[in-house]
Amino acid sequence: MVNGTLLPYYTLTGPAPAPVTTAGTVYTNCVVPGTYSISYDDGPSAYTHELLDLLDKEQIKVTFFVNGNNDGCIYDPTVRSVIKRAYESGHQIASHTWSHPQLTTLTVDQITLQMKRVEQALLDILGIVPRYMRPPYGDGTFGNGNANDVKVQSTLKSLGYVIATWDIATTDADIDDNNPVHKLTDDALAKVERGVVTSAVSAAPAGANHMQLMHDTYQRTVRQLSPWSITYIKGLNYKIVPVAACLGDTDPRNWYQTLTTPSANLPTTCTK
Ligand SMILES: [Zn+2]
């Protein structure tokens, strides 16, 4: 049962089915035949409303892995309103931690705080607590020399979180590091990103179910990569759905936990 307000987009009758995903397990690919999920990390940002307009026009639902204090502060009225709009439009709201740290560098208590602060904010804004999360950088799940970090995964499990990463990273966020593509124009970067997606899809078996990672913190992602991706994926006859739905949790009540009360004594601003 979703605590707080029910999702206005969905008609929810009868009891929710049992979730098919498991807390603490790492999922990298969709499993429901014919599905392909696209998801957006690190926001909301100043570009998220424009993205929501696009998703409305295309009539598709996606997953937003939101931060508490990263591109913006989740307690800022404009950030609150865009999260509310995304949720009420039927998109899945999931956690990407409070401040986007590498979780393998933190203690269990610090990881817990990273999750609880987002829970507190989303309880306040939406009346829900996510059941799905994505570790920043995928840290603790693979790569970075920190594959399958037991501390990270067991802590997230104890907090009730399904860990959803990706199998196609579009590289749209690489503009912030030392990747040589940064010297290119937005058009050229978008071309690189399109190439990453088409190469990954072509390299996989036909009909493979992908989880594609993007970031709604880039104007280029909203204006170029997203519309192109949606057309491309639809052209391959996939159905674009939120991450949870492509893993088999098609009832949105299973996208959220049953927690109803925030943790005590957590700050409710981004300055602490
Ligand atoms: Zn991120």
Short mmCIF file of C-alpha atoms and ligand atoms in Angstrom, two decimals:
data_model
loop_
_atom_site.label_atom_id
_atom_site.label_comp_id
_atom_site.label_asym_id
_atom_site.label_seq_id
_atom_site.Cartn_x
_atom_site.Cartn_y
_atom_site.Cartn_z
CA MET A 1 0.00 0.00 0.00
CA VAL A 2 1.32 3.42 -0.88
CA ASN A 3 1.37 5.58 2.18
CA GLY A 4 0.17 9.12 1.93
CA THR A 5 -1.53 10.13 -1.27
CA LEU A 6 -2.24 7.53 -3.91
CA LEU A 7 -0.74 8.03 -7.33
CA PRO A 8 -3.40 9.95 -9.26
CA TYR A 9 -2.23 8.54 -12.61
CA TYR A 10 -3.04 4.95 -11.72
CA THR A 11 -6.28 3.23 -10.87
CA LEU A 12 -5.38 0.93 -8.01
CA THR A 13 -8.01 -1.54 -7.00
CA GLY A 14 -7.74 -4.56 -4.76
CA PRO A 15 -4.66 -5.52 -2.83
CA ALA A 16 -1.22 -4.98 -4.35
CA PRO A 17 0.41 -8.19 -5.56
CA ALA A 18 3.57 -9.34 -3.81
CA PRO A 19 6.65 -7.55 -5.17
CA VAL A 20 8.72 -9.68 -7.55
CA THR A 21 12.00 -7.90 -6.86
CA THR A 22 14.15 -8.46 -3.78
CA ALA A 23 15.73 -5.91 -1.46
CA GLY A 24 19.52 -5.94 -1.59
CA THR A 25 19.64 -7.56 -5.03
CA VAL A 26 21.34 -5.68 -7.88
CA TYR A 27 19.38 -5.53 -11.15
CA THR A 28 21.11 -4.36 -14.31
CA ASN A 29 18.69 -5.41 -17.06
CA CYS A 30 14.96 -5.39 -17.57
CA VAL A 31 13.41 -8.85 -17.55
CA VAL A 32 9.82 -8.40 -18.75
CA PRO A 33 9.79 -9.31 -22.46
CA GLY A 34 9.37 -6.35 -24.78
CA THR A 35 10.25 -3.73 -22.18
CA TYR A 36 13.04 -1.15 -22.13
CA SER A 37 13.42 1.33 -19.29
CA ILE A 38 14.89 4.77 -19.43
CA SER A 39 15.83 6.50 -16.23
CA TYR A 40 17.19 9.84 -15.13
CA ASP A 41 19.67 10.36 -12.29
CA ASP A 42 21.01 13.32 -10.30
CA GLY A 43 18.00 15.65 -10.60
CA PRO A 44 15.67 17.26 -10.45
CA SER A 45 17.23 20.18 -12.29
CA ALA A 46 16.16 23.31 -14.12
CA TYR A 47 15.56 21.10 -17.19
CA THR A 48 13.28 18.52 -15.58
CA HIS A 49 9.99 20.34 -16.30
CA GLU A 50 10.91 20.45 -19.97
CA LEU A 51 11.68 16.73 -19.85
CA LEU A 52 8.32 16.04 -18.21
CA ASP A 53 6.63 17.95 -21.06
CA LEU A 54 8.40 15.66 -23.54
CA LEU A 55 7.44 12.50 -21.63
CA ASP A 56 3.82 13.68 -21.48
CA LYS A 57 3.83 14.31 -25.23
CA GLU A 58 5.32 10.87 -25.87
CA GLN A 59 2.99 9.28 -23.30
CA ILE A 60 5.71 7.26 -21.62
CA LYS A 61 6.62 6.72 -17.97
CA VAL A 62 10.20 6.59 -16.69
CA THR A 63 12.11 6.43 -13.42
CA PHE A 64 13.70 9.39 -11.69
CA PHE A 65 16.52 8.52 -9.27
CA VAL A 66 16.52 11.74 -7.28
CA ASN A 67 19.08 13.24 -4.94
CA GLY A 68 18.35 15.32 -1.86
CA ASN A 69 21.17 17.79 -2.23
CA ASN A 70 23.05 17.60 -5.50
CA ASP A 71 22.03 19.69 -8.51
CA GLY A 72 19.48 21.42 -6.30
CA CYS A 73 18.05 21.15 -2.80
CA ILE A 74 15.03 18.87 -2.47
CA TYR A 75 13.48 21.25 0.08
CA ASP A 76 13.58 24.15 -2.40
CA PRO A 77 9.97 24.94 -3.45
CA THR A 78 10.78 24.68 -7.16
CA VAL A 79 12.46 21.29 -6.69
CA ARG A 80 9.58 20.04 -4.56
CA SER A 81 7.10 21.05 -7.25
CA VAL A 82 8.92 19.24 -10.06
CA ILE A 83 9.20 16.05 -7.99
CA LYS A 84 5.49 16.30 -7.22
CA ARG A 85 4.68 16.79 -10.89
CA ALA A 86 6.82 13.77 -11.88
CA TYR A 87 5.16 11.56 -9.25
CA GLU A 88 1.64 12.70 -10.05
CA SER A 89 2.31 12.15 -13.76
CA GLY A 90 2.87 8.47 -13.00
CA HIS A 91 6.65 8.32 -13.17
CA GLN A 92 8.52 6.21 -10.64
CA ILE A 93 10.38 8.16 -7.97
CA ALA A 94 13.44 6.33 -6.65
CA SER A 95 16.40 7.30 -4.48
CA HIS A 96 19.89 8.22 -5.63
CA THR A 97 21.07 9.10 -2.08
CA TRP A 98 21.10 12.45 -0.32
CA SER A 99 24.31 14.00 -1.64
CA HIS A 100 25.67 11.58 -4.27
CA PRO A 101 28.70 10.12 -2.45
CA GLN A 102 30.58 6.95 -3.33
CA LEU A 103 28.84 4.61 -0.92
CA THR A 104 31.83 2.26 -0.60
CA THR A 105 33.73 5.10 1.11
CA LEU A 106 31.09 5.46 3.84
CA THR A 107 30.31 3.66 7.09
CA VAL A 108 27.06 1.77 7.56
CA ASP A 109 25.69 4.69 9.59
CA GLN A 110 26.68 7.17 6.89
CA ILE A 111 25.05 5.06 4.15
CA THR A 112 21.92 4.83 6.30
CA LEU A 113 21.84 8.60 6.76
CA GLN A 114 22.21 9.10 2.99
CA MET A 115 19.06 7.04 2.48
CA LYS A 116 17.05 8.27 5.47
CA ARG A 117 17.41 11.94 4.58
CA VAL A 118 15.90 11.33 1.13
CA GLU A 119 13.15 9.25 2.74
CA GLN A 120 12.32 12.08 5.11
CA ALA A 121 12.14 14.61 2.28
CA LEU A 122 9.97 12.40 0.04
CA LEU A 123 7.63 11.59 2.92
CA ASP A 124 7.22 15.32 3.37
CA ILE A 125 6.75 16.09 -0.34
CA LEU A 126 4.86 13.03 -1.59
CA GLY A 127 4.00 10.89 1.42
CA ILE A 128 6.02 7.98 0.05
CA VAL A 129 9.36 6.24 0.61
CA PRO A 130 11.00 4.64 -2.45
CA ARG A 131 11.67 0.90 -2.55
CA TYR A 132 14.15 1.30 -5.41
CA MET A 133 17.52 3.03 -5.35
CA ARG A 134 20.58 3.44 -7.55
CA PRO A 135 24.01 3.95 -5.95
CA PRO A 136 25.88 6.97 -7.35
CA TYR A 137 28.38 5.78 -9.99
CA GLY A 138 26.99 2.26 -9.45
CA ASP A 139 29.58 2.19 -6.67
CA GLY A 140 29.39 -1.00 -4.65
CA THR A 141 27.64 -2.94 -7.40
CA PHE A 142 30.29 -3.26 -10.09
CA GLY A 143 33.33 -1.47 -11.45
CA ASN A 144 35.45 1.13 -9.68
CA GLY A 145 37.33 -1.70 -8.02
CA ASN A 146 34.39 -2.01 -5.65
CA ALA A 147 32.35 -4.73 -7.25
CA ASN A 148 29.63 -6.26 -5.12
CA ASP A 149 30.54 -4.45 -1.93
CA VAL A 150 28.98 -6.43 0.92
CA LYS A 151 28.68 -3.47 3.29
CA VAL A 152 26.85 -1.32 0.74
CA GLN A 153 24.50 -4.02 -0.47
CA SER A 154 23.66 -5.44 2.95
CA THR A 155 22.99 -1.97 4.35
CA LEU A 156 20.67 -1.16 1.46
CA LYS A 157 18.98 -4.53 1.93
CA SER A 158 18.37 -3.85 5.60
CA LEU A 159 16.76 -0.55 4.61
CA GLY A 160 14.45 -2.34 2.18
CA TYR A 161 16.01 -1.13 -1.06
CA VAL A 162 16.04 -2.89 -4.40
CA ILE A 163 19.27 -1.85 -6.16
CA ALA A 164 18.71 -0.98 -9.81
CA THR A 165 21.63 0.07 -11.97
CA TRP A 166 21.82 -0.05 -15.79
CA ASP A 167 23.25 -1.91 -18.76
CA ILE A 168 23.47 1.10 -21.09
CA ALA A 169 25.24 4.19 -19.75
CA THR A 170 24.73 6.89 -22.36
CA THR A 171 27.83 8.84 -21.16
CA ASP A 172 25.77 12.03 -21.07
CA ALA A 173 27.28 12.93 -17.66
CA ASP A 174 30.85 12.45 -18.80
CA ILE A 175 30.95 16.10 -19.75
CA ASP A 176 32.01 16.74 -16.16
CA ASP A 177 35.16 14.64 -16.20
CA ASN A 178 38.24 14.46 -18.35
CA ASN A 179 36.75 12.58 -21.23
CA PRO A 180 38.03 14.05 -24.52
CA VAL A 181 34.50 14.29 -25.90
CA HIS A 182 34.09 17.41 -23.79
CA LYS A 183 35.86 19.43 -26.37
CA LEU A 184 32.99 18.76 -28.76
CA THR A 185 29.84 20.80 -29.35
CA ASP A 186 26.47 19.70 -27.98
CA ASP A 187 25.55 18.35 -31.41
CA ALA A 188 28.74 16.32 -31.55
CA LEU A 189 28.28 15.08 -27.99
CA ALA A 190 24.73 14.02 -28.77
CA LYS A 191 26.07 12.11 -31.76
CA VAL A 192 28.56 10.30 -29.51
CA GLU A 193 25.75 9.44 -27.09
CA ARG A 194 23.52 8.15 -29.88
CA GLY A 195 26.41 5.97 -31.01
CA VAL A 196 26.82 4.55 -27.50
CA VAL A 197 23.16 3.54 -27.39
CA THR A 198 22.97 2.07 -30.88
CA SER A 199 26.24 0.17 -30.38
CA ALA A 200 25.05 -1.29 -27.07
CA VAL A 201 21.69 -2.32 -28.50
CA SER A 202 23.34 -3.80 -31.61
CA ALA A 203 25.86 -5.74 -29.51
CA ALA A 204 23.12 -7.37 -27.40
CA PRO A 205 20.92 -10.25 -28.54
CA ALA A 206 17.83 -9.14 -30.46
CA GLY A 207 15.03 -8.23 -28.08
CA ALA A 208 17.35 -7.90 -25.05
CA ASN A 209 15.75 -5.82 -22.32
CA HIS A 210 17.80 -2.74 -21.58
CA MET A 211 17.99 -0.31 -18.69
CA GLN A 212 19.30 2.97 -20.09
CA LEU A 213 20.87 5.56 -17.81
CA MET A 214 20.60 9.30 -18.51
CA HIS A 215 20.76 12.48 -16.44
CA ASP A 216 18.08 15.17 -16.42
CA THR A 217 20.70 17.66 -15.28
CA TYR A 218 21.84 18.33 -18.85
CA GLN A 219 19.92 20.44 -21.34
CA ARG A 220 21.44 18.40 -24.14
CA THR A 221 20.05 15.20 -22.61
CA VAL A 222 16.57 16.69 -22.42
CA ARG A 223 16.58 18.33 -25.86
CA GLN A 224 18.59 15.90 -27.95
CA LEU A 225 19.37 12.53 -26.36
CA SER A 226 15.92 11.94 -24.84
CA PRO A 227 13.72 12.63 -27.88
CA TRP A 228 16.10 10.69 -30.09
CA SER A 229 16.20 7.75 -27.62
CA ILE A 230 12.43 7.57 -27.34
CA THR A 231 11.99 7.50 -31.12
CA TYR A 232 14.79 4.96 -31.49
CA ILE A 233 13.49 2.62 -28.78
CA LYS A 234 9.89 2.84 -29.98
CA GLY A 235 11.17 2.12 -33.49
CA LEU A 236 12.61 -1.15 -32.18
CA ASN A 237 9.11 -2.01 -30.92
CA TYR A 238 9.96 -1.93 -27.24
CA LYS A 239 7.55 -0.62 -24.66
CA ILE A 240 9.22 2.07 -22.54
CA VAL A 241 8.33 1.63 -18.86
CA PRO A 242 9.76 2.58 -15.45
CA VAL A 243 12.59 0.45 -14.06
CA ALA A 244 10.37 -1.29 -11.50
CA ALA A 245 7.79 -2.20 -14.15
CA CYS A 246 10.42 -3.64 -16.49
CA LEU A 247 11.60 -5.86 -13.63
CA GLY A 248 8.07 -7.15 -13.13
CA ASP A 249 6.81 -4.80 -10.41
CA THR A 250 4.04 -3.45 -12.60
CA ASP A 251 1.83 -2.30 -9.72
CA PRO A 252 3.11 1.13 -8.62
CA ARG A 253 2.26 0.32 -5.01
CA ASN A 254 5.29 -1.97 -5.12
CA TRP A 255 7.54 0.91 -6.14
CA TYR A 256 7.35 2.28 -2.60
CA GLN A 257 7.93 1.05 0.93
CA THR A 258 5.35 0.89 3.66
CA LEU A 259 7.19 3.30 5.94
CA THR A 260 4.96 6.12 7.05
CA THR A 261 6.94 8.00 9.64
CA PRO A 262 10.21 9.84 9.11
CA SER A 263 13.26 9.14 11.20
CA ALA A 264 13.59 11.39 14.20
CA ASN A 265 16.04 14.24 14.50
CA LEU A 266 17.06 14.55 10.87
CA PRO A 267 17.60 18.06 9.51
CA THR A 268 14.95 19.29 7.08
CA THR A 269 17.16 21.72 5.20
CA CYS A 270 20.11 21.31 2.86
CA THR A 271 22.41 23.51 4.90
CA LYS A 272 23.01 20.95 7.65
ZN ZN B 1 24.39 10.02 -10.21
#
